[in-house]
Amino acid sequence: MPAVSPAKDFLAGGFGGMCLVAAGHPLDTIKVRLQTQPTPGPGEKLLYAGTLDCALKTVRNEGFLGLYKGMAAPLVGVTPMFAVCFLGFGIGKKLQQKHPEEKLTAVQLFNAGMLSGVFTTAIMTPGERIKCLLQVQAAGTGPKLYNGPMDVVKVLYKEGGIRSIYKGTCATLLRDVPASGMYFMTYEWLKRMLSPVGKEGELSPLRTIVAGGCAGMFNWLVAIGPDVLKSRLQTAPEGTYPNGIRSVFVEIMRTEGPKALFKGAAPVMIRAFPANAACFLGYEMAIKFLNYIAPNL
Ligand SMILES: CC(=O)O[C@H](CC(=O)[O-])C[N+](C)(C)C
Protein backbone atom coordinates (compact mmCIF):
# COMPACT_ATOMS: atom_id res chain seq x y z
CA MET A 1 0.00 0.00 0.00
CA PRO A 2 1.61 3.36 -1.02
CA ALA A 3 2.26 5.82 1.87
CA VAL A 4 -0.61 8.25 2.56
CA SER A 5 0.01 11.96 1.83
CA PRO A 6 -2.78 14.18 3.25
CA ALA A 7 -1.82 17.17 1.07
CA LYS A 8 -1.88 15.10 -2.13
CA ASP A 9 -5.15 13.41 -1.14
CA PHE A 10 -6.72 16.84 -0.53
CA LEU A 11 -5.63 18.31 -3.87
CA ALA A 12 -6.27 15.20 -5.96
CA GLY A 13 -9.62 14.64 -4.23
CA GLY A 14 -10.70 18.19 -5.19
CA PHE A 15 -9.82 17.53 -8.82
CA GLY A 16 -11.68 14.20 -8.69
CA GLY A 17 -14.75 16.07 -7.38
CA MET A 18 -14.67 18.50 -10.32
CA CYS A 19 -14.57 15.57 -12.75
CA LEU A 20 -17.50 13.96 -10.92
CA VAL A 21 -19.71 17.08 -11.19
CA ALA A 22 -18.98 17.56 -14.89
CA ALA A 23 -19.88 13.93 -15.64
CA GLY A 24 -22.82 13.47 -13.26
CA HIS A 25 -24.84 16.67 -12.80
CA PRO A 26 -27.52 16.14 -15.51
CA LEU A 27 -28.59 12.85 -13.92
CA ASP A 28 -28.50 14.40 -10.48
CA THR A 29 -30.99 17.04 -11.67
CA ILE A 30 -33.33 14.30 -12.93
CA LYS A 31 -32.97 12.38 -9.66
CA VAL A 32 -33.96 15.34 -7.47
CA ARG A 33 -36.88 16.25 -9.74
CA LEU A 34 -38.22 12.68 -9.63
CA GLN A 35 -37.74 12.45 -5.87
CA THR A 36 -39.54 15.69 -5.11
CA GLN A 37 -42.28 15.88 -7.75
CA PRO A 38 -45.70 16.61 -6.24
CA THR A 39 -47.97 13.64 -5.47
CA PRO A 40 -50.81 13.79 -8.08
CA GLY A 41 -54.39 14.31 -6.92
CA PRO A 42 -57.14 11.79 -7.78
CA GLY A 43 -57.37 11.36 -11.57
CA GLU A 44 -54.22 13.45 -12.14
CA LYS A 45 -51.05 12.15 -13.80
CA LEU A 46 -47.51 12.32 -12.40
CA LEU A 47 -45.51 15.26 -13.77
CA TYR A 48 -42.69 12.89 -14.82
CA ALA A 49 -43.41 9.26 -15.75
CA GLY A 50 -39.77 8.24 -15.24
CA THR A 51 -36.11 9.02 -15.93
CA LEU A 52 -36.39 9.38 -19.72
CA ASP A 53 -39.63 11.37 -19.52
CA CYS A 54 -38.06 13.75 -17.00
CA ALA A 55 -34.94 14.18 -19.17
CA LEU A 56 -37.01 14.82 -22.33
CA LYS A 57 -39.38 17.28 -20.62
CA THR A 58 -36.45 19.15 -19.08
CA VAL A 59 -34.63 19.47 -22.43
CA ARG A 60 -37.86 20.39 -24.26
CA ASN A 61 -38.92 23.06 -21.74
CA GLU A 62 -35.55 24.46 -20.62
CA GLY A 63 -33.06 23.44 -23.30
CA PHE A 64 -30.07 21.13 -22.80
CA LEU A 65 -28.60 23.51 -20.22
CA GLY A 66 -31.69 22.90 -18.07
CA LEU A 67 -30.01 19.65 -17.05
CA TYR A 68 -27.05 21.68 -15.76
CA LYS A 69 -29.18 24.06 -13.64
CA GLY A 70 -27.92 24.46 -10.09
CA MET A 71 -24.42 23.24 -11.07
CA ALA A 72 -22.54 26.28 -9.74
CA ALA A 73 -23.31 25.32 -6.13
CA PRO A 74 -22.15 21.69 -6.43
CA LEU A 75 -19.00 22.75 -8.29
CA VAL A 76 -18.13 25.27 -5.58
CA GLY A 77 -19.23 22.84 -2.84
CA VAL A 78 -18.22 19.47 -4.32
CA THR A 79 -14.62 20.42 -5.07
CA PRO A 80 -13.72 21.16 -1.42
CA MET A 81 -16.07 18.40 -0.27
CA PHE A 82 -14.22 15.74 -2.28
CA ALA A 83 -10.91 17.27 -1.19
CA VAL A 84 -12.02 16.77 2.45
CA CYS A 85 -13.54 13.37 1.58
CA PHE A 86 -10.26 11.93 0.23
CA LEU A 87 -8.32 13.68 3.00
CA GLY A 88 -10.63 12.10 5.62
CA PHE A 89 -10.20 8.67 4.05
CA GLY A 90 -6.42 9.11 4.03
CA ILE A 91 -6.44 10.16 7.70
CA GLY A 92 -8.76 7.25 8.54
CA LYS A 93 -6.29 4.83 6.92
CA LYS A 94 -3.28 6.45 8.62
CA LEU A 95 -4.93 6.23 12.07
CA GLN A 96 -5.27 2.46 11.69
CA GLN A 97 -1.81 1.73 10.29
CA LYS A 98 1.08 0.70 12.50
CA HIS A 99 3.54 1.54 9.70
CA PRO A 100 3.00 3.54 6.46
CA GLU A 101 3.10 0.49 4.15
CA GLU A 102 0.68 -1.65 6.19
CA LYS A 103 -2.14 -3.21 4.12
CA LEU A 104 -5.58 -2.60 5.68
CA THR A 105 -8.40 -5.15 5.93
CA ALA A 106 -11.79 -4.55 4.28
CA VAL A 107 -13.29 -3.60 7.67
CA GLN A 108 -10.49 -1.10 8.32
CA LEU A 109 -11.04 0.44 4.87
CA PHE A 110 -14.78 0.66 5.65
CA ASN A 111 -13.99 2.43 8.96
CA ALA A 112 -11.68 4.90 7.21
CA GLY A 113 -14.45 5.58 4.68
CA MET A 114 -17.00 6.19 7.47
CA LEU A 115 -14.64 8.75 9.04
CA SER A 116 -14.47 10.49 5.68
CA GLY A 117 -18.33 10.60 5.68
CA VAL A 118 -18.27 12.41 9.04
CA PHE A 119 -15.64 14.89 7.78
CA THR A 120 -17.64 15.79 4.66
CA THR A 121 -21.00 16.44 6.37
CA ALA A 122 -20.05 20.01 7.35
CA ILE A 123 -19.69 20.94 3.66
CA MET A 124 -22.15 18.43 2.19
CA THR A 125 -25.25 19.50 4.18
CA PRO A 126 -25.48 23.17 3.07
CA GLY A 127 -24.30 22.25 -0.44
CA GLU A 128 -27.08 19.68 -0.82
CA ARG A 129 -29.68 22.03 0.69
CA ILE A 130 -28.88 24.80 -1.81
CA LYS A 131 -28.61 22.40 -4.76
CA CYS A 132 -31.89 20.58 -4.03
CA LEU A 133 -33.85 23.83 -3.52
CA LEU A 134 -32.59 25.21 -6.86
CA GLN A 135 -33.20 21.96 -8.72
CA VAL A 136 -36.76 21.73 -7.43
CA GLN A 137 -37.45 25.39 -8.17
CA ALA A 138 -36.18 24.96 -11.74
CA ALA A 139 -38.77 22.19 -12.20
CA GLY A 140 -41.37 25.01 -12.11
CA THR A 141 -43.77 23.22 -9.76
CA GLY A 142 -43.90 26.11 -7.29
CA PRO A 143 -43.19 29.85 -6.97
CA LYS A 144 -39.75 31.26 -7.88
CA LEU A 145 -38.14 32.03 -4.53
CA TYR A 146 -34.39 32.18 -5.28
CA ASN A 147 -32.16 33.93 -7.80
CA GLY A 148 -29.15 31.64 -7.45
CA PRO A 149 -27.02 29.86 -4.82
CA MET A 150 -26.02 33.00 -2.89
CA ASP A 151 -29.62 34.14 -2.82
CA VAL A 152 -30.65 30.76 -1.36
CA VAL A 153 -28.08 31.25 1.41
CA LYS A 154 -29.41 34.80 2.12
CA VAL A 155 -33.06 33.72 2.17
CA LEU A 156 -32.37 30.68 4.38
CA TYR A 157 -30.25 32.74 6.77
CA LYS A 158 -33.03 35.36 7.08
CA GLU A 159 -35.60 32.62 7.59
CA GLY A 160 -33.85 30.57 10.27
CA GLY A 161 -30.15 31.46 10.57
CA ILE A 162 -27.38 28.83 10.36
CA ARG A 163 -29.86 26.22 11.58
CA SER A 164 -31.89 26.57 8.40
CA ILE A 165 -28.79 26.40 6.17
CA TYR A 166 -27.75 23.21 7.99
CA LYS A 167 -31.23 21.63 7.86
CA GLY A 168 -30.80 17.93 7.03
CA THR A 169 -27.51 17.36 8.90
CA CYS A 170 -28.69 14.11 10.57
CA ALA A 171 -30.14 12.88 7.28
CA THR A 172 -26.85 13.66 5.53
CA LEU A 173 -24.88 11.76 8.22
CA LEU A 174 -27.28 8.82 7.95
CA ARG A 175 -26.72 8.76 4.21
CA ASP A 176 -23.01 9.47 3.94
CA VAL A 177 -21.32 7.69 6.87
CA PRO A 178 -22.20 4.11 5.79
CA ALA A 179 -22.19 5.05 2.10
CA SER A 180 -18.66 6.45 2.28
CA GLY A 181 -17.53 3.30 4.08
CA MET A 182 -18.93 1.24 1.23
CA TYR A 183 -17.51 3.63 -1.40
CA PHE A 184 -13.88 3.47 -0.35
CA MET A 185 -13.92 -0.17 0.71
CA THR A 186 -15.28 -1.18 -2.73
CA TYR A 187 -12.77 0.98 -4.60
CA GLU A 188 -9.72 -0.20 -2.65
CA TRP A 189 -10.83 -3.83 -2.74
CA LEU A 190 -11.44 -3.77 -6.51
CA LYS A 191 -8.15 -1.94 -6.97
CA ARG A 192 -6.38 -4.86 -5.29
CA MET A 193 -8.35 -7.47 -7.24
CA LEU A 194 -7.79 -5.79 -10.63
CA SER A 195 -4.11 -4.89 -10.15
CA PRO A 196 -1.57 -6.91 -12.14
CA VAL A 197 0.23 -9.53 -9.98
CA GLY A 198 3.20 -8.00 -8.14
CA LYS A 199 2.11 -4.42 -9.00
CA GLU A 200 -0.51 -3.79 -6.32
CA GLY A 201 -2.35 -0.49 -6.67
CA GLU A 202 -1.10 0.14 -10.22
CA LEU A 203 -4.26 0.31 -12.30
CA SER A 204 -4.73 1.06 -15.99
CA PRO A 205 -7.22 3.88 -16.74
CA LEU A 206 -9.80 1.29 -17.86
CA ARG A 207 -9.51 -0.66 -14.59
CA THR A 208 -9.68 2.59 -12.59
CA ILE A 209 -12.92 3.37 -14.43
CA VAL A 210 -14.34 -0.06 -13.53
CA ALA A 211 -13.28 0.16 -9.86
CA GLY A 212 -14.46 3.79 -9.49
CA GLY A 213 -17.76 3.19 -11.27
CA CYS A 214 -18.54 0.13 -9.11
CA ALA A 215 -17.59 2.05 -5.94
CA GLY A 216 -20.14 4.71 -6.93
CA MET A 217 -22.87 2.12 -7.48
CA PHE A 218 -22.22 0.37 -4.13
CA ASN A 219 -22.18 3.79 -2.43
CA TRP A 220 -25.65 4.50 -3.76
CA LEU A 221 -27.07 1.05 -2.95
CA VAL A 222 -26.58 2.06 0.69
CA ALA A 223 -27.40 5.76 0.26
CA ILE A 224 -30.57 5.82 -1.83
CA GLY A 225 -33.15 5.40 1.01
CA PRO A 226 -31.68 8.07 3.32
CA ASP A 227 -31.17 10.29 0.25
CA VAL A 228 -34.93 10.36 -0.46
CA LEU A 229 -35.59 11.34 3.18
CA LYS A 230 -32.89 14.03 2.99
CA SER A 231 -34.15 15.56 -0.28
CA ARG A 232 -37.73 15.71 1.03
CA LEU A 233 -36.65 17.27 4.32
CA GLN A 234 -34.34 19.82 2.75
CA THR A 235 -36.87 21.02 0.14
CA ALA A 236 -39.98 21.10 2.38
CA PRO A 237 -41.34 24.47 3.58
CA GLU A 238 -40.32 25.40 7.14
CA GLY A 239 -42.36 23.55 9.79
CA THR A 240 -43.53 20.71 7.51
CA TYR A 241 -41.59 18.06 9.43
CA PRO A 242 -41.44 18.98 13.15
CA ASN A 243 -39.36 15.88 14.05
CA GLY A 244 -37.01 16.12 11.09
CA ILE A 245 -36.06 12.94 9.30
CA ARG A 246 -38.30 10.81 11.57
CA SER A 247 -41.38 12.80 10.50
CA VAL A 248 -40.41 12.44 6.83
CA PHE A 249 -40.03 8.67 7.25
CA VAL A 250 -43.40 8.29 9.02
CA GLU A 251 -45.16 10.39 6.38
CA ILE A 252 -43.63 8.50 3.47
CA MET A 253 -44.54 5.11 5.00
CA ARG A 254 -48.11 6.30 5.65
CA THR A 255 -48.79 7.93 2.28
CA GLU A 256 -46.56 6.15 -0.24
CA GLY A 257 -45.12 2.99 1.35
CA PRO A 258 -41.52 1.65 1.36
CA LYS A 259 -41.27 1.76 -2.47
CA ALA A 260 -41.00 5.55 -2.26
CA LEU A 261 -37.58 5.15 -0.60
CA PHE A 262 -36.27 4.04 -3.99
CA LYS A 263 -37.63 7.02 -5.95
CA GLY A 264 -35.05 8.35 -8.36
CA ALA A 265 -33.04 5.09 -8.09
CA ALA A 266 -32.76 4.72 -11.89
CA PRO A 267 -31.07 8.11 -12.56
CA VAL A 268 -28.99 7.66 -9.39
CA MET A 269 -27.61 4.35 -10.60
CA ILE A 270 -27.19 5.51 -14.21
CA ARG A 271 -25.23 8.56 -12.93
CA ALA A 272 -23.27 6.66 -10.27
CA PHE A 273 -21.03 4.71 -12.64
CA PRO A 274 -19.79 7.43 -15.02
CA ALA A 275 -19.65 10.16 -12.37
CA ASN A 276 -17.58 8.13 -9.93
CA ALA A 277 -15.47 6.55 -12.66
CA ALA A 278 -14.60 10.13 -13.71
CA CYS A 279 -13.94 11.05 -10.07
CA PHE A 280 -11.47 8.23 -9.34
CA LEU A 281 -9.83 8.58 -12.75
CA GLY A 282 -9.33 12.32 -12.05
CA TYR A 283 -8.06 11.53 -8.54
CA GLU A 284 -5.55 8.90 -9.70
CA MET A 285 -4.30 11.13 -12.54
CA ALA A 286 -3.88 14.06 -10.16
CA ILE A 287 -1.99 11.85 -7.64
CA LYS A 288 0.37 10.70 -10.42
CA PHE A 289 0.92 14.31 -11.49
CA LEU A 290 1.57 15.44 -7.89
CA ASN A 291 3.95 12.52 -7.33
CA TYR A 292 5.82 13.64 -10.44
CA ILE A 293 6.07 17.37 -9.62
CA ALA A 294 6.33 17.10 -5.82
CA PRO A 295 7.53 13.60 -4.82
CA ASN A 296 8.21 14.65 -1.22
CA LEU A 297 4.92 16.44 -0.53
C1 LIG B 1 -23.85 10.75 -1.70
C2 LIG B 1 -22.59 11.15 -2.35
O1 LIG B 1 -22.26 12.29 -2.48
O2 LIG B 1 -21.85 10.14 -2.75
C3 LIG B 1 -20.55 10.37 -3.30
C4 LIG B 1 -20.54 9.79 -4.69
C5 LIG B 1 -21.49 10.43 -5.65
O3 LIG B 1 -22.03 9.70 -6.49
O4 LIG B 1 -21.68 11.66 -5.59
C6 LIG B 1 -19.54 9.63 -2.47
N1 LIG B 1 -19.25 10.16 -1.12
C7 LIG B 1 -20.38 10.02 -0.21
C8 LIG B 1 -18.15 9.37 -0.59
C9 LIG B 1 -18.84 11.58 -1.17
mmCIF file of C-alpha atoms in Angstrom, residues 97-295:
data_model
loop_
_atom_site.group_PDB
_atom_site.id
_atom_site.type_symbol
_atom_site.label_atom_id
_atom_site.label_comp_id
_atom_site.label_asym_id
_atom_site.label_seq_id
_atom_site.Cartn_x
_atom_site.Cartn_y
_atom_site.Cartn_z
ATOM 1 C CA GLN A 97 -1.812 1.725 10.291
ATOM 2 C CA LYS A 98 1.082 0.701 12.504
ATOM 3 C CA HIS A 99 3.537 1.541 9.703
ATOM 4 C CA PRO A 100 2.999 3.539 6.458
ATOM 5 C CA GLU A 101 3.100 0.495 4.153
ATOM 6 C CA GLU A 102 0.681 -1.654 6.194
ATOM 7 C CA LYS A 103 -2.141 -3.215 4.125
ATOM 8 C CA LEU A 104 -5.581 -2.600 5.684
ATOM 9 C CA THR A 105 -8.396 -5.151 5.925
ATOM 10 C CA ALA A 106 -11.792 -4.554 4.284
ATOM 11 C CA VAL A 107 -13.290 -3.597 7.669
ATOM 12 C CA GLN A 108 -10.486 -1.098 8.319
ATOM 13 C CA LEU A 109 -11.039 0.443 4.870
ATOM 14 C CA PHE A 110 -14.777 0.659 5.649
ATOM 15 C CA ASN A 111 -13.986 2.425 8.957
ATOM 16 C CA ALA A 112 -11.685 4.903 7.207
ATOM 17 C CA GLY A 113 -14.451 5.579 4.677
ATOM 18 C CA MET A 114 -16.995 6.188 7.469
ATOM 19 C CA LEU A 115 -14.640 8.745 9.042
ATOM 20 C CA SER A 116 -14.474 10.485 5.684
ATOM 21 C CA GLY A 117 -18.325 10.596 5.682
ATOM 22 C CA VAL A 118 -18.275 12.412 9.042
ATOM 23 C CA PHE A 119 -15.645 14.894 7.783
ATOM 24 C CA THR A 120 -17.642 15.793 4.661
ATOM 25 C CA THR A 121 -20.995 16.440 6.365
ATOM 26 C CA ALA A 122 -20.052 20.014 7.345
ATOM 27 C CA ILE A 123 -19.688 20.935 3.656
ATOM 28 C CA MET A 124 -22.151 18.429 2.192
ATOM 29 C CA THR A 125 -25.252 19.497 4.178
ATOM 30 C CA PRO A 126 -25.483 23.172 3.069
ATOM 31 C CA GLY A 127 -24.297 22.250 -0.438
ATOM 32 C CA GLU A 128 -27.077 19.683 -0.822
ATOM 33 C CA ARG A 129 -29.682 22.027 0.688
ATOM 34 C CA ILE A 130 -28.877 24.798 -1.810
ATOM 35 C CA LYS A 131 -28.615 22.400 -4.760
ATOM 36 C CA CYS A 132 -31.891 20.582 -4.030
ATOM 37 C CA LEU A 133 -33.850 23.833 -3.518
ATOM 38 C CA LEU A 134 -32.590 25.208 -6.859
ATOM 39 C CA GLN A 135 -33.201 21.960 -8.719
ATOM 40 C CA VAL A 136 -36.764 21.731 -7.426
ATOM 41 C CA GLN A 137 -37.450 25.392 -8.172
ATOM 42 C CA ALA A 138 -36.179 24.963 -11.738
ATOM 43 C CA ALA A 139 -38.769 22.191 -12.201
ATOM 44 C CA GLY A 140 -41.366 25.010 -12.109
ATOM 45 C CA THR A 141 -43.769 23.223 -9.760
ATOM 46 C CA GLY A 142 -43.900 26.108 -7.289
ATOM 47 C CA PRO A 143 -43.193 29.845 -6.966
ATOM 48 C CA LYS A 144 -39.749 31.255 -7.879
ATOM 49 C CA LEU A 145 -38.138 32.029 -4.532
ATOM 50 C CA TYR A 146 -34.390 32.180 -5.275
ATOM 51 C CA ASN A 147 -32.164 33.927 -7.802
ATOM 52 C CA GLY A 148 -29.146 31.639 -7.449
ATOM 53 C CA PRO A 149 -27.017 29.860 -4.818
ATOM 54 C CA MET A 150 -26.018 33.002 -2.893
ATOM 55 C CA ASP A 151 -29.618 34.143 -2.817
ATOM 56 C CA VAL A 152 -30.651 30.761 -1.358
ATOM 57 C CA VAL A 153 -28.084 31.254 1.412
ATOM 58 C CA LYS A 154 -29.408 34.798 2.117
ATOM 59 C CA VAL A 155 -33.060 33.720 2.172
ATOM 60 C CA LEU A 156 -32.369 30.676 4.376
ATOM 61 C CA TYR A 157 -30.253 32.741 6.771
ATOM 62 C CA LYS A 158 -33.028 35.362 7.076
ATOM 63 C CA GLU A 159 -35.597 32.617 7.590
ATOM 64 C CA GLY A 160 -33.850 30.571 10.274
ATOM 65 C CA GLY A 161 -30.148 31.456 10.566
ATOM 66 C CA ILE A 162 -27.377 28.831 10.358
ATOM 67 C CA ARG A 163 -29.863 26.219 11.584
ATOM 68 C CA SER A 164 -31.887 26.572 8.402
ATOM 69 C CA ILE A 165 -28.790 26.405 6.168
ATOM 70 C CA TYR A 166 -27.754 23.212 7.994
ATOM 71 C CA LYS A 167 -31.232 21.634 7.859
ATOM 72 C CA GLY A 168 -30.797 17.933 7.031
ATOM 73 C CA THR A 169 -27.512 17.359 8.900
ATOM 74 C CA CYS A 170 -28.687 14.109 10.571
ATOM 75 C CA ALA A 171 -30.140 12.876 7.277
ATOM 76 C CA THR A 172 -26.845 13.655 5.532
ATOM 77 C CA LEU A 173 -24.878 11.764 8.216
ATOM 78 C CA LEU A 174 -27.279 8.823 7.952
ATOM 79 C CA ARG A 175 -26.719 8.764 4.210
ATOM 80 C CA ASP A 176 -23.006 9.467 3.938
ATOM 81 C CA VAL A 177 -21.323 7.686 6.869
ATOM 82 C CA PRO A 178 -22.204 4.107 5.789
ATOM 83 C CA ALA A 179 -22.192 5.051 2.097
ATOM 84 C CA SER A 180 -18.659 6.454 2.278
ATOM 85 C CA GLY A 181 -17.531 3.296 4.078
ATOM 86 C CA MET A 182 -18.926 1.244 1.227
ATOM 87 C CA TYR A 183 -17.509 3.631 -1.395
ATOM 88 C CA PHE A 184 -13.877 3.474 -0.349
ATOM 89 C CA MET A 185 -13.918 -0.169 0.714
ATOM 90 C CA THR A 186 -15.281 -1.177 -2.727
ATOM 91 C CA TYR A 187 -12.769 0.980 -4.601
ATOM 92 C CA GLU A 188 -9.724 -0.198 -2.647
ATOM 93 C CA TRP A 189 -10.826 -3.833 -2.736
ATOM 94 C CA LEU A 190 -11.436 -3.771 -6.512
ATOM 95 C CA LYS A 191 -8.147 -1.938 -6.973
ATOM 96 C CA ARG A 192 -6.381 -4.858 -5.294
ATOM 97 C CA MET A 193 -8.353 -7.466 -7.242
ATOM 98 C CA LEU A 194 -7.793 -5.792 -10.627
ATOM 99 C CA SER A 195 -4.110 -4.892 -10.151
ATOM 100 C CA PRO A 196 -1.574 -6.906 -12.141
ATOM 101 C CA VAL A 197 0.226 -9.525 -9.981
ATOM 102 C CA GLY A 198 3.196 -7.995 -8.142
ATOM 103 C CA LYS A 199 2.107 -4.422 -9.003
ATOM 104 C CA GLU A 200 -0.514 -3.789 -6.318
ATOM 105 C CA GLY A 201 -2.349 -0.491 -6.669
ATOM 106 C CA GLU A 202 -1.102 0.144 -10.221
ATOM 107 C CA LEU A 203 -4.263 0.306 -12.297
ATOM 108 C CA SER A 204 -4.729 1.062 -15.987
ATOM 109 C CA PRO A 205 -7.219 3.882 -16.743
ATOM 110 C CA LEU A 206 -9.795 1.290 -17.861
ATOM 111 C CA ARG A 207 -9.509 -0.660 -14.593
ATOM 112 C CA THR A 208 -9.685 2.594 -12.593
ATOM 113 C CA ILE A 209 -12.922 3.371 -14.430
ATOM 114 C CA VAL A 210 -14.341 -0.062 -13.530
ATOM 115 C CA ALA A 211 -13.285 0.158 -9.858
ATOM 116 C CA GLY A 212 -14.456 3.786 -9.489
ATOM 117 C CA GLY A 213 -17.762 3.185 -11.274
ATOM 118 C CA CYS A 214 -18.544 0.125 -9.115
ATOM 119 C CA ALA A 215 -17.592 2.054 -5.943
ATOM 120 C CA GLY A 216 -20.137 4.709 -6.930
ATOM 121 C CA MET A 217 -22.874 2.116 -7.477
ATOM 122 C CA PHE A 218 -22.218 0.371 -4.129
ATOM 123 C CA ASN A 219 -22.182 3.785 -2.428
ATOM 124 C CA TRP A 220 -25.649 4.502 -3.757
ATOM 125 C CA LEU A 221 -27.070 1.052 -2.950
ATOM 126 C CA VAL A 222 -26.576 2.058 0.692
ATOM 127 C CA ALA A 223 -27.396 5.757 0.260
ATOM 128 C CA ILE A 224 -30.575 5.818 -1.827
ATOM 129 C CA GLY A 225 -33.154 5.396 1.009
ATOM 130 C CA PRO A 226 -31.677 8.072 3.318
ATOM 131 C CA ASP A 227 -31.175 10.294 0.253
ATOM 132 C CA VAL A 228 -34.929 10.364 -0.462
ATOM 133 C CA LEU A 229 -35.587 11.342 3.184
ATOM 134 C CA LYS A 230 -32.892 14.030 2.993
ATOM 135 C CA SER A 231 -34.149 15.560 -0.276
ATOM 136 C CA ARG A 232 -37.732 15.706 1.031
ATOM 137 C CA LEU A 233 -36.651 17.271 4.325
ATOM 138 C CA GLN A 234 -34.338 19.822 2.747
ATOM 139 C CA THR A 235 -36.866 21.017 0.143
ATOM 140 C CA ALA A 236 -39.980 21.104 2.376
ATOM 141 C CA PRO A 237 -41.344 24.473 3.577
ATOM 142 C CA GLU A 238 -40.325 25.402 7.136
ATOM 143 C CA GLY A 239 -42.355 23.552 9.794
ATOM 144 C CA THR A 240 -43.534 20.711 7.509
ATOM 145 C CA TYR A 241 -41.585 18.058 9.426
ATOM 146 C CA PRO A 242 -41.438 18.978 13.151
ATOM 147 C CA ASN A 243 -39.358 15.883 14.054
ATOM 148 C CA GLY A 244 -37.013 16.122 11.090
ATOM 149 C CA ILE A 245 -36.063 12.940 9.297
ATOM 150 C CA ARG A 246 -38.300 10.808 11.574
ATOM 151 C CA SER A 247 -41.384 12.797 10.500
ATOM 152 C CA VAL A 248 -40.414 12.436 6.829
ATOM 153 C CA PHE A 249 -40.027 8.672 7.246
ATOM 154 C CA VAL A 250 -43.398 8.290 9.024
ATOM 155 C CA GLU A 251 -45.163 10.392 6.382
ATOM 156 C CA ILE A 252 -43.630 8.500 3.473
ATOM 157 C CA MET A 253 -44.544 5.113 4.997
ATOM 158 C CA ARG A 254 -48.111 6.303 5.655
ATOM 159 C CA THR A 255 -48.786 7.927 2.281
ATOM 160 C CA GLU A 256 -46.564 6.147 -0.242
ATOM 161 C CA GLY A 257 -45.122 2.992 1.347
ATOM 162 C CA PRO A 258 -41.520 1.649 1.355
ATOM 163 C CA LYS A 259 -41.267 1.757 -2.466
ATOM 164 C CA ALA A 260 -40.995 5.552 -2.255
ATOM 165 C CA LEU A 261 -37.585 5.148 -0.604
ATOM 166 C CA PHE A 262 -36.266 4.045 -3.987
ATOM 167 C CA LYS A 263 -37.634 7.021 -5.945
ATOM 168 C CA GLY A 264 -35.053 8.349 -8.358
ATOM 169 C CA ALA A 265 -33.041 5.094 -8.095
ATOM 170 C CA ALA A 266 -32.756 4.720 -11.889
ATOM 171 C CA PRO A 267 -31.073 8.105 -12.560
ATOM 172 C CA VAL A 268 -28.988 7.657 -9.393
ATOM 173 C CA MET A 269 -27.610 4.350 -10.601
ATOM 174 C CA ILE A 270 -27.188 5.515 -14.211
ATOM 175 C CA ARG A 271 -25.232 8.559 -12.933
ATOM 176 C CA ALA A 272 -23.267 6.660 -10.268
ATOM 177 C CA PHE A 273 -21.034 4.706 -12.637
ATOM 178 C CA PRO A 274 -19.785 7.426 -15.023
ATOM 179 C CA ALA A 275 -19.649 10.159 -12.365
ATOM 180 C CA ASN A 276 -17.577 8.129 -9.927
ATOM 181 C CA ALA A 277 -15.474 6.545 -12.656
ATOM 182 C CA ALA A 278 -14.599 10.132 -13.707
ATOM 183 C CA CYS A 279 -13.935 11.050 -10.066
ATOM 184 C CA PHE A 280 -11.472 8.229 -9.339
ATOM 185 C CA LEU A 281 -9.830 8.584 -12.746
ATOM 186 C CA GLY A 282 -9.331 12.321 -12.049
ATOM 187 C CA TYR A 283 -8.060 11.527 -8.540
ATOM 188 C CA GLU A 284 -5.546 8.902 -9.702
ATOM 189 C CA MET A 285 -4.299 11.129 -12.539
ATOM 190 C CA ALA A 286 -3.877 14.064 -10.156
ATOM 191 C CA ILE A 287 -1.990 11.850 -7.638
ATOM 192 C CA LYS A 288 0.366 10.696 -10.424
ATOM 193 C CA PHE A 289 0.918 14.313 -11.489
ATOM 194 C CA LEU A 290 1.566 15.444 -7.891
ATOM 195 C CA ASN A 291 3.949 12.518 -7.326
ATOM 196 C CA TYR A 292 5.820 13.639 -10.442
ATOM 197 C CA ILE A 293 6.073 17.367 -9.623
ATOM 198 C CA ALA A 294 6.326 17.103 -5.820
ATOM 199 C CA PRO A 295 7.530 13.605 -4.824
#
